[in-house]
Amino acid sequence: MSYNTIITTDTDLCARAIKSGEIVAFGTETVYGLGADCFDEQAVKRIFEAKGRPVDNPLIVHVCSIEQAKTVANTWTEEMEQLAQRFWPGPFTMVVEKNPDIPDVVSAGLDTVGIRMPGNFGAVEFIKKCGVPIAAPSANTSRRPSPTTAMHVYHDMQGKIPYILDCGESRKGLESTVYDVAGKVVLRPGVITPKDLETVAGKVSIGGKETKKPQAPGMKYPHYCPGYRVILVVGEKSEEKIRELYLEYSGNGQKCAILDIEGKLKNMSAYVISFDGDMERCAAALYGTLLDLEASIDVLFVRGIEKKDLGLAIMNRLEKAAADNIIYC
Ligand code: TXA
Ligand code: MG
């Protein structure tokens, strides 16, 4: 099906579309999502089609209240209540046992489900008006960087979806922290850090290759890949290495840029984008920056940062964007 995609701020119109079985993109504080009624199997299937998403990658269910979250989960424990009270609305997804009424297509056949209450007024109002929890992945074609504005969604998905609910720019800019409540494991790092979680949950671990605990299935697929090569350079000699690579690649006629998050590269006559060490600003602008550069470069060199606090989530996305192009030096 081909649509004349409309960007709108009309939550009533978008809620009506959801009720009639359509899929609608909407803004949240993390990234834009592509939503459907989580109980409508056919509508949820259309999300997978529009994105080209592998069917074994489960969706997060978005709710407008704790009451609604209880209809998605199988049981509601004291720990879940505490996590919800502390981190919702906000960039936090809890993976819990699912209510069997949630169709398998949402959870990719798992008996768990990810639930989140977004911290964006427009998104919450929209979900309220829909009257049902909304299953939604990020509103991008699979593998592409996630969208943080309505225009990003439009450029990527126009013709494939009827409506984009413009909820403003996503203030946080990175997808939610995905946390497995039973295993106390962070499956995907985000703005809510392990340290934040530990204030409620006690000791938590960080999912990764070294753990045998279940991982977020989505993390095994290529992600955040813009239309140029991303080379991530990590380690003490990264400054020298980037100078060398920049000269080599630009000498070969490639259009290059450097992302220096900490703003430490000095006296470099090059196209350098920097956030002067402001991690929040970097997170908020990261995907927009990756997308904007598509118009002008062939290669982006990124200087790695410490995987600490918000740096953990930023490096997680950059490692995926770089895929096999990571140089340790
Ligand atoms: O901030 C966000 O989380 C955004 C906005 C739209 O809410 N959504 C988002 O969705 O990033 P998506 O589909 O792009 O990423 C969801 C991640 C995937 O890595 C998926 O594998 C994981 O959450 N996930 C979802 N349900 C899960 C479950 N039951 N068990 C383990 N991982 C799960
Ligand atoms: Mg995504």
mmCIF file of C-alpha atoms and ligand atoms in Angstrom:
data_model
loop_
_atom_site.group_PDB
_atom_site.id
_atom_site.type_symbol
_atom_site.label_atom_id
_atom_site.label_comp_id
_atom_site.label_asym_id
_atom_site.label_seq_id
_atom_site.Cartn_x
_atom_site.Cartn_y
_atom_site.Cartn_z
ATOM 1 C CA MET A 1 0.000 0.000 0.000
ATOM 2 C CA SER A 2 1.239 3.497 -0.819
ATOM 3 C CA TYR A 3 0.222 6.531 1.259
ATOM 4 C CA ASN A 4 0.289 10.259 0.882
ATOM 5 C CA THR A 5 2.108 10.651 4.210
ATOM 6 C CA ILE A 6 0.916 13.566 6.367
ATOM 7 C CA ILE A 7 2.794 15.240 9.226
ATOM 8 C CA THR A 8 0.293 16.503 11.799
ATOM 9 C CA THR A 9 -0.089 17.613 15.424
ATOM 10 C CA ASP A 10 -3.674 16.323 15.534
ATOM 11 C CA THR A 11 -3.713 13.581 18.199
ATOM 12 C CA ASP A 12 -7.427 12.860 17.580
ATOM 13 C CA LEU A 13 -6.808 12.163 13.908
ATOM 14 C CA CYS A 14 -3.858 9.867 14.712
ATOM 15 C CA ALA A 15 -5.769 8.030 17.447
ATOM 16 C CA ARG A 16 -8.658 7.420 15.024
ATOM 17 C CA ALA A 17 -6.186 5.984 12.514
ATOM 18 C CA ILE A 18 -4.853 3.571 15.158
ATOM 19 C CA LYS A 19 -8.414 2.498 16.040
ATOM 20 C CA SER A 20 -9.084 1.736 12.392
ATOM 21 C CA GLY A 21 -6.053 -0.563 12.213
ATOM 22 C CA GLU A 22 -3.509 1.852 10.710
ATOM 23 C CA ILE A 23 0.079 2.398 11.833
ATOM 24 C CA VAL A 24 1.171 5.884 12.933
ATOM 25 C CA ALA A 25 4.596 7.373 13.707
ATOM 26 C CA PHE A 26 4.763 9.534 16.837
ATOM 27 C CA GLY A 27 7.442 11.431 18.725
ATOM 28 C CA THR A 28 8.771 10.486 22.129
ATOM 29 C CA GLU A 29 11.547 11.992 24.241
ATOM 30 C CA THR A 30 13.974 9.274 23.060
ATOM 31 C CA VAL A 31 13.319 8.781 19.337
ATOM 32 C CA TYR A 32 10.231 8.645 17.090
ATOM 33 C CA GLY A 33 8.272 5.379 17.228
ATOM 34 C CA LEU A 34 6.092 3.625 14.654
ATOM 35 C CA GLY A 35 2.996 2.499 16.510
ATOM 36 C CA ALA A 36 0.019 0.170 16.247
ATOM 37 C CA ASP A 37 -2.669 -1.125 18.636
ATOM 38 C CA CYS A 38 -0.723 -3.844 20.464
ATOM 39 C CA PHE A 39 -3.733 -6.174 20.383
ATOM 40 C CA ASP A 40 -4.205 -5.837 16.607
ATOM 41 C CA GLU A 41 -2.023 -8.536 15.091
ATOM 42 C CA GLN A 42 -2.519 -7.393 11.492
ATOM 43 C CA ALA A 43 -1.606 -3.790 12.294
ATOM 44 C CA VAL A 44 1.504 -4.901 14.202
ATOM 45 C CA LYS A 45 2.564 -7.039 11.233
ATOM 46 C CA ARG A 46 2.415 -3.925 9.069
ATOM 47 C CA ILE A 47 4.987 -2.230 11.290
ATOM 48 C CA PHE A 48 7.428 -5.050 10.525
ATOM 49 C CA GLU A 49 6.682 -4.717 6.794
ATOM 50 C CA ALA A 50 7.057 -0.933 6.702
ATOM 51 C CA LYS A 51 10.406 -1.098 8.519
ATOM 52 C CA GLY A 52 11.724 -4.266 6.909
ATOM 53 C CA ARG A 53 12.273 -5.497 10.445
ATOM 54 C CA PRO A 54 13.278 -9.115 11.216
ATOM 55 C CA VAL A 55 10.281 -10.852 12.812
ATOM 56 C CA ASP A 56 12.343 -12.283 15.660
ATOM 57 C CA ASN A 57 12.974 -8.799 17.058
ATOM 58 C CA PRO A 58 10.275 -7.928 19.634
ATOM 59 C CA LEU A 59 8.584 -4.530 20.003
ATOM 60 C CA ILE A 60 8.248 -2.299 23.050
ATOM 61 C CA VAL A 61 4.675 -1.647 24.213
ATOM 62 C CA HIS A 62 4.030 1.999 25.115
ATOM 63 C CA VAL A 63 1.538 2.921 27.818
ATOM 64 C CA CYS A 64 0.044 6.138 29.196
ATOM 65 C CA SER A 65 -0.312 5.012 32.827
ATOM 66 C CA ILE A 66 0.738 2.368 35.325
ATOM 67 C CA GLU A 67 -2.853 1.087 35.237
ATOM 68 C CA GLN A 68 -2.479 0.441 31.510
ATOM 69 C CA ALA A 69 0.949 -1.198 32.038
ATOM 70 C CA LYS A 70 -0.741 -3.731 34.309
ATOM 71 C CA THR A 71 -2.857 -4.888 31.342
ATOM 72 C CA VAL A 72 0.321 -5.676 29.370
ATOM 73 C CA ALA A 73 2.250 -7.495 32.112
ATOM 74 C CA ASN A 74 1.242 -10.857 33.529
ATOM 75 C CA THR A 75 1.779 -9.809 37.132
ATOM 76 C CA TRP A 76 2.672 -6.507 38.738
ATOM 77 C CA THR A 77 5.279 -6.894 41.454
ATOM 78 C CA GLU A 78 6.416 -4.458 44.104
ATOM 79 C CA GLU A 79 9.744 -4.104 42.278
ATOM 80 C CA MET A 80 8.003 -3.201 39.005
ATOM 81 C CA GLU A 81 5.901 -0.641 40.849
ATOM 82 C CA GLN A 82 9.044 0.940 42.306
ATOM 83 C CA LEU A 83 10.831 1.031 38.953
ATOM 84 C CA ALA A 84 7.763 2.555 37.285
ATOM 85 C CA GLN A 85 7.342 5.159 40.025
ATOM 86 C CA ARG A 86 10.998 6.143 39.789
ATOM 87 C CA PHE A 87 11.631 6.124 36.011
ATOM 88 C CA TRP A 88 8.254 6.680 34.309
ATOM 89 C CA PRO A 89 7.356 8.630 32.358
ATOM 90 C CA GLY A 90 10.849 8.430 30.909
ATOM 91 C CA PRO A 91 13.469 6.675 28.774
ATOM 92 C CA PHE A 92 13.139 3.349 30.562
ATOM 93 C CA THR A 93 11.746 0.025 29.288
ATOM 94 C CA MET A 94 11.175 -2.894 31.634
ATOM 95 C CA VAL A 95 11.161 -6.407 30.236
ATOM 96 C CA VAL A 96 8.725 -8.501 32.275
ATOM 97 C CA GLU A 97 6.492 -11.560 31.973
ATOM 98 C CA LYS A 98 3.808 -10.760 29.423
ATOM 99 C CA ASN A 99 0.051 -11.051 29.586
ATOM 100 C CA PRO A 100 -0.752 -13.997 27.259
ATOM 101 C CA ASP A 101 -3.355 -11.783 25.508
ATOM 102 C CA ILE A 102 -0.537 -9.790 23.899
ATOM 103 C CA PRO A 103 -0.092 -11.362 20.444
ATOM 104 C CA ASP A 104 3.135 -13.287 19.802
ATOM 105 C CA VAL A 105 3.986 -11.017 16.900
ATOM 106 C CA VAL A 106 4.602 -8.186 19.408
ATOM 107 C CA SER A 107 6.983 -10.174 21.610
ATOM 108 C CA ALA A 108 8.480 -12.248 18.772
ATOM 109 C CA GLY A 109 7.201 -15.379 20.492
ATOM 110 C CA LEU A 110 8.940 -14.637 23.817
ATOM 111 C CA ASP A 111 6.953 -14.936 27.034
ATOM 112 C CA THR A 112 8.281 -11.552 28.105
ATOM 113 C CA VAL A 113 7.381 -8.061 26.907
ATOM 114 C CA GLY A 114 9.079 -4.658 27.048
ATOM 115 C CA ILE A 115 6.881 -1.891 28.518
ATOM 116 C CA ARG A 116 7.542 1.841 28.616
ATOM 117 C CA MET A 117 5.693 5.072 29.444
ATOM 118 C CA PRO A 118 7.229 7.797 27.290
ATOM 119 C CA GLY A 119 8.141 11.172 28.771
ATOM 120 C CA ASN A 120 6.624 13.308 26.052
ATOM 121 C CA PHE A 121 3.293 15.031 26.581
ATOM 122 C CA GLY A 122 2.089 14.579 22.978
ATOM 123 C CA ALA A 123 2.946 10.876 23.000
ATOM 124 C CA VAL A 124 1.109 10.231 26.265
ATOM 125 C CA GLU A 125 -1.946 12.176 25.091
ATOM 126 C CA PHE A 126 -1.941 10.187 21.848
ATOM 127 C CA ILE A 127 -1.760 6.818 23.661
ATOM 128 C CA LYS A 128 -4.535 7.925 26.033
ATOM 129 C CA LYS A 129 -6.763 8.801 23.081
ATOM 130 C CA CYS A 130 -5.992 5.488 21.363
ATOM 131 C CA GLY A 131 -7.376 3.772 24.480
ATOM 132 C CA VAL A 132 -5.018 0.813 24.004
ATOM 133 C CA PRO A 133 -1.304 0.230 24.635
ATOM 134 C CA ILE A 134 0.763 1.003 21.536
ATOM 135 C CA ALA A 135 3.408 -1.424 20.242
ATOM 136 C CA ALA A 136 6.189 0.571 18.594
ATOM 137 C CA PRO A 137 9.775 0.160 17.449
ATOM 138 C CA SER A 138 11.807 3.173 16.343
ATOM 139 C CA ALA A 139 10.268 4.704 13.203
ATOM 140 C CA ASN A 140 13.166 4.058 10.826
ATOM 141 C CA THR A 141 13.863 1.538 8.101
ATOM 142 C CA SER A 142 15.718 -1.319 9.817
ATOM 143 C CA ARG A 143 19.489 -0.720 10.074
ATOM 144 C CA ARG A 144 19.186 3.059 9.659
ATOM 145 C CA PRO A 145 19.853 5.624 12.413
ATOM 146 C CA SER A 146 16.744 6.273 14.527
ATOM 147 C CA PRO A 147 14.713 9.434 13.804
ATOM 148 C CA THR A 148 14.549 12.287 16.307
ATOM 149 C CA THR A 149 12.292 14.650 14.324
ATOM 150 C CA ALA A 150 9.106 14.271 12.277
ATOM 151 C CA MET A 151 11.107 15.263 9.185
ATOM 152 C CA HIS A 152 13.601 12.424 9.728
ATOM 153 C CA VAL A 153 10.672 10.004 9.729
ATOM 154 C CA TYR A 154 9.183 11.643 6.661
ATOM 155 C CA HIS A 155 12.397 11.357 4.641
ATOM 156 C CA ASP A 156 12.773 7.695 5.558
ATOM 157 C CA MET A 157 9.185 6.397 5.596
ATOM 158 C CA GLN A 158 7.146 8.629 3.276
ATOM 159 C CA GLY A 159 4.655 6.640 1.226
ATOM 160 C CA LYS A 160 4.798 3.713 3.660
ATOM 161 C CA ILE A 161 2.713 5.167 6.505
ATOM 162 C CA PRO A 162 -0.358 7.456 6.589
ATOM 163 C CA TYR A 163 0.492 9.811 9.496
ATOM 164 C CA ILE A 164 3.404 11.189 11.483
ATOM 165 C CA LEU A 165 2.348 12.798 14.767
ATOM 166 C CA ASP A 166 4.768 15.682 15.259
ATOM 167 C CA CYS A 167 5.609 15.782 18.974
ATOM 168 C CA GLY A 168 8.619 18.070 18.555
ATOM 169 C CA GLU A 169 12.285 17.158 18.600
ATOM 170 C CA SER A 170 13.215 14.150 20.776
ATOM 171 C CA ARG A 171 15.002 15.772 23.721
ATOM 172 C CA LYS A 172 16.995 12.739 24.892
ATOM 173 C CA GLY A 173 17.911 11.459 21.445
ATOM 174 C CA LEU A 174 18.893 7.852 22.286
ATOM 175 C CA GLU A 175 16.506 4.929 22.642
ATOM 176 C CA SER A 176 15.354 3.909 26.103
ATOM 177 C CA THR A 177 17.348 1.775 28.496
ATOM 178 C CA VAL A 178 16.022 -1.788 28.154
ATOM 179 C CA TYR A 179 16.147 -3.610 31.486
ATOM 180 C CA ASP A 180 15.331 -7.242 32.234
ATOM 181 C CA VAL A 181 13.675 -7.054 35.654
ATOM 182 C CA ALA A 182 13.915 -10.765 36.577
ATOM 183 C CA GLY A 183 17.572 -11.124 35.576
ATOM 184 C CA LYS A 184 18.573 -7.598 36.743
ATOM 185 C CA VAL A 185 20.371 -7.077 33.435
ATOM 186 C CA VAL A 186 20.637 -3.954 31.302
ATOM 187 C CA LEU A 187 19.931 -5.330 27.814
ATOM 188 C CA ARG A 188 20.385 -2.010 26.016
ATOM 189 C CA PRO A 189 22.133 0.969 27.659
ATOM 190 C CA GLY A 190 20.388 4.337 27.543
ATOM 191 C CA VAL A 191 19.927 7.620 29.342
ATOM 192 C CA ILE A 192 18.862 5.803 32.546
ATOM 193 C CA THR A 193 22.251 4.443 33.572
ATOM 194 C CA PRO A 194 23.109 1.289 35.565
ATOM 195 C CA LYS A 195 23.924 3.617 38.470
ATOM 196 C CA ASP A 196 20.397 5.093 38.304
ATOM 197 C CA LEU A 197 18.877 1.600 38.243
ATOM 198 C CA GLU A 198 20.914 0.497 41.228
ATOM 199 C CA THR A 199 19.233 3.147 43.372
ATOM 200 C CA VAL A 200 16.060 1.038 43.069
ATOM 201 C CA ALA A 201 17.094 -2.489 42.059
ATOM 202 C CA GLY A 202 20.347 -3.129 43.934
ATOM 203 C CA LYS A 203 23.232 -4.574 41.925
ATOM 204 C CA VAL A 204 22.534 -4.821 38.181
ATOM 205 C CA SER A 205 24.707 -6.246 35.425
ATOM 206 C CA ILE A 206 25.275 -5.032 31.903
ATOM 207 C CA GLY A 207 24.364 -7.402 29.090
ATOM 208 C CA GLY A 208 27.074 -8.186 26.604
ATOM 209 C CA LYS A 209 28.879 -11.060 24.991
ATOM 210 C CA GLU A 210 30.398 -12.104 28.287
ATOM 211 C CA THR A 211 27.049 -12.842 29.956
ATOM 212 C CA LYS A 212 24.879 -15.901 29.486
ATOM 213 C CA LYS A 213 21.714 -13.976 30.424
ATOM 214 C CA PRO A 214 19.094 -13.316 27.697
ATOM 215 C CA GLN A 215 19.902 -10.379 25.459
ATOM 216 C CA ALA A 216 17.641 -7.959 23.622
ATOM 217 C CA PRO A 217 17.262 -9.839 20.325
ATOM 218 C CA GLY A 218 17.501 -6.554 18.408
ATOM 219 C CA MET A 219 21.056 -5.968 19.505
ATOM 220 C CA LYS A 220 22.404 -8.707 17.222
ATOM 221 C CA TYR A 221 21.351 -6.932 14.008
ATOM 222 C CA PRO A 222 23.224 -4.127 12.191
ATOM 223 C CA HIS A 223 22.002 -0.772 13.468
ATOM 224 C CA TYR A 224 22.386 2.973 13.120
ATOM 225 C CA CYS A 225 24.145 2.678 9.752
ATOM 226 C CA PRO A 226 24.156 5.933 7.789
ATOM 227 C CA GLY A 227 24.905 6.017 4.068
ATOM 228 C CA TYR A 228 28.670 6.418 4.533
ATOM 229 C CA ARG A 229 31.421 4.550 6.327
ATOM 230 C CA VAL A 230 31.843 5.158 10.087
ATOM 231 C CA ILE A 231 35.307 4.409 11.498
ATOM 232 C CA LEU A 232 35.490 4.393 15.282
ATOM 233 C CA VAL A 233 38.970 4.932 16.727
ATOM 234 C CA VAL A 234 39.477 4.020 20.372
ATOM 235 C CA GLY A 235 42.456 4.307 22.702
ATOM 236 C CA GLU A 236 45.297 6.520 23.849
ATOM 237 C CA LYS A 237 46.696 7.029 20.372
ATOM 238 C CA SER A 238 43.337 7.829 18.790
ATOM 239 C CA GLU A 239 44.218 11.464 18.123
ATOM 240 C CA GLU A 240 47.345 10.584 16.098
ATOM 241 C CA LYS A 241 45.542 7.744 14.356
ATOM 242 C CA ILE A 242 42.663 9.966 13.257
ATOM 243 C CA ARG A 243 45.092 12.603 11.883
ATOM 244 C CA GLU A 244 46.839 9.898 9.900
ATOM 245 C CA LEU A 245 43.609 8.350 8.578
ATOM 246 C CA TYR A 246 42.096 11.724 7.722
ATOM 247 C CA LEU A 247 45.119 12.620 5.594
ATOM 248 C CA GLU A 248 45.154 9.210 3.945
ATOM 249 C CA TYR A 249 41.440 9.108 3.083
ATOM 250 C CA SER A 250 41.110 12.731 2.031
ATOM 251 C CA GLY A 251 44.308 12.301 -0.016
ATOM 252 C CA ASN A 252 42.472 9.535 -1.871
ATOM 253 C CA GLY A 253 39.666 11.940 -2.739
ATOM 254 C CA GLN A 254 37.198 10.814 -0.063
ATOM 255 C CA LYS A 255 35.093 13.457 1.652
ATOM 256 C CA CYS A 256 35.806 13.084 5.374
ATOM 257 C CA ALA A 257 34.569 14.467 8.681
ATOM 258 C CA ILE A 258 35.566 13.855 12.290
ATOM 259 C CA LEU A 259 33.261 13.477 15.266
ATOM 260 C CA ASP A 260 35.247 14.512 18.339
ATOM 261 C CA ILE A 261 32.707 14.287 21.172
ATOM 262 C CA GLU A 262 35.095 15.551 23.837
ATOM 263 C CA GLY A 263 36.447 18.436 21.774
ATOM 264 C CA LYS A 264 40.057 17.517 22.404
ATOM 265 C CA LEU A 265 41.423 17.407 18.861
ATOM 266 C CA LYS A 266 43.505 20.546 18.530
ATOM 267 C CA ASN A 267 44.923 22.359 15.506
ATOM 268 C CA MET A 268 43.334 20.094 13.010
ATOM 269 C CA SER A 269 42.437 21.601 9.681
ATOM 270 C CA ALA A 270 39.526 19.336 8.984
ATOM 271 C CA TYR A 271 35.738 19.173 9.146
ATOM 272 C CA VAL A 272 35.366 18.521 12.886
ATOM 273 C CA ILE A 273 32.060 18.192 14.746
ATOM 274 C CA SER A 274 32.393 18.507 18.491
ATOM 275 C CA PHE A 275 30.195 18.521 21.592
ATOM 276 C CA ASP A 276 32.927 19.827 23.941
ATOM 277 C CA GLY A 277 32.388 16.870 26.256
ATOM 278 C CA ASP A 278 28.704 17.657 26.819
ATOM 279 C CA MET A 279 27.351 14.084 26.772
ATOM 280 C CA GLU A 280 23.695 15.064 27.048
ATOM 281 C CA ARG A 281 23.967 17.355 24.050
ATOM 282 C CA CYS A 282 25.841 14.643 22.159
ATOM 283 C CA ALA A 283 23.147 12.039 22.891
ATOM 284 C CA ALA A 284 20.381 14.436 21.867
ATOM 285 C CA ALA A 285 22.090 15.378 18.588
ATOM 286 C CA LEU A 286 23.840 12.116 17.649
ATOM 287 C CA TYR A 287 21.338 10.583 15.210
ATOM 288 C CA GLY A 288 20.469 13.957 13.672
ATOM 289 C CA THR A 289 24.180 14.560 13.085
ATOM 290 C CA LEU A 290 24.691 11.114 11.534
ATOM 291 C CA LEU A 291 21.699 11.669 9.236
ATOM 292 C CA ASP A 292 22.620 15.244 8.253
ATOM 293 C CA LEU A 293 26.130 14.173 7.214
ATOM 294 C CA GLU A 294 24.700 11.792 4.616
ATOM 295 C CA ALA A 295 24.404 14.697 2.209
ATOM 296 C CA SER A 296 28.074 15.608 2.357
ATOM 297 C CA ILE A 297 30.605 12.907 3.301
ATOM 298 C CA ASP A 298 31.978 9.474 2.428
ATOM 299 C CA VAL A 299 33.715 8.690 5.724
ATOM 300 C CA LEU A 300 33.232 9.741 9.345
ATOM 301 C CA PHE A 301 36.043 9.203 11.862
ATOM 302 C CA VAL A 302 34.792 9.059 15.420
ATOM 303 C CA ARG A 303 37.044 9.384 18.415
ATOM 304 C CA GLY A 304 35.859 6.942 21.100
ATOM 305 C CA ILE A 305 34.961 8.029 24.632
ATOM 306 C CA GLU A 306 34.936 6.313 27.991
ATOM 307 C CA LYS A 307 32.066 3.842 28.448
ATOM 308 C CA LYS A 308 30.885 5.491 31.633
ATOM 309 C CA ASP A 309 27.456 6.900 32.544
ATOM 310 C CA LEU A 310 25.861 8.276 29.381
ATOM 311 C CA GLY A 311 29.100 7.439 27.523
ATOM 312 C CA LEU A 312 28.110 3.764 27.773
ATOM 313 C CA ALA A 313 24.940 4.309 25.686
ATOM 314 C CA ILE A 314 26.659 6.654 23.210
ATOM 315 C CA MET A 315 29.511 4.185 22.607
ATOM 316 C CA ASN A 316 27.018 1.324 22.253
ATOM 317 C CA ARG A 317 25.346 3.150 19.334
ATOM 318 C CA LEU A 318 28.664 4.216 17.786
ATOM 319 C CA GLU A 319 30.051 0.676 17.919
ATOM 320 C CA LYS A 320 26.985 -0.526 16.055
ATOM 321 C CA ALA A 321 27.210 2.299 13.511
ATOM 322 C CA ALA A 322 30.870 1.395 12.888
ATOM 323 C CA ALA A 323 30.186 -2.377 12.798
ATOM 324 C CA ASP A 324 33.517 -3.940 11.786
ATOM 325 C CA ASN A 325 35.329 -0.602 11.400
ATOM 326 C CA ILE A 326 36.644 -0.206 14.925
ATOM 327 C CA ILE A 327 40.334 0.512 15.431
ATOM 328 C CA TYR A 328 41.884 0.051 18.863
ATOM 329 C CA CYS A 329 45.167 1.897 19.278
HETATM 330 O O1 TXA B 1 13.191 4.630 23.200
HETATM 331 C C1 TXA B 1 12.780 3.569 22.707
HETATM 332 O O2 TXA B 1 12.887 2.479 23.276
HETATM 333 C C2 TXA B 1 12.140 3.667 21.305
HETATM 334 C C3 TXA B 1 10.890 4.527 21.415
HETATM 335 C C4 TXA B 1 10.080 4.552 20.157
HETATM 336 O O3 TXA B 1 10.129 4.094 22.501
HETATM 337 N N1 TXA B 1 11.847 2.359 20.802
HETATM 338 C C5 TXA B 1 12.799 1.515 20.342
HETATM 339 O O4 TXA B 1 12.311 0.333 19.833
HETATM 340 O O5 TXA B 1 13.971 1.776 20.375
HETATM 341 P P1 TXA B 1 13.198 -0.701 18.997
HETATM 342 O O6 TXA B 1 12.239 -1.704 18.536
HETATM 343 O O7 TXA B 1 13.952 0.031 17.972
HETATM 344 O O8 TXA B 1 14.119 -1.367 20.048
HETATM 345 C C6 TXA B 1 13.567 -2.241 21.022
HETATM 346 C C7 TXA B 1 14.660 -3.042 21.673
HETATM 347 C C8 TXA B 1 15.213 -4.095 20.744
HETATM 348 O O9 TXA B 1 16.621 -4.225 20.923
HETATM 349 C C9 TXA B 1 14.471 -5.349 21.210
HETATM 350 O O10 TXA B 1 15.171 -6.529 20.911
HETATM 351 C C10 TXA B 1 14.354 -5.097 22.707
HETATM 352 O O11 TXA B 1 14.108 -3.706 22.817
HETATM 353 N N2 TXA B 1 13.234 -5.837 23.299
HETATM 354 C C11 TXA B 1 11.915 -5.616 23.132
HETATM 355 N N3 TXA B 1 11.178 -6.543 23.788
HETATM 356 C C12 TXA B 1 12.049 -7.372 24.394
HETATM 357 C C13 TXA B 1 11.919 -8.541 25.199
HETATM 358 N N4 TXA B 1 10.739 -9.059 25.517
HETATM 359 N N5 TXA B 1 13.057 -9.144 25.622
HETATM 360 C C14 TXA B 1 14.270 -8.637 25.325
HETATM 361 N N6 TXA B 1 14.449 -7.532 24.548
HETATM 362 C C15 TXA B 1 13.366 -6.910 24.091
HETATM 363 MG MG MG B 2 15.351 0.652 16.594
#
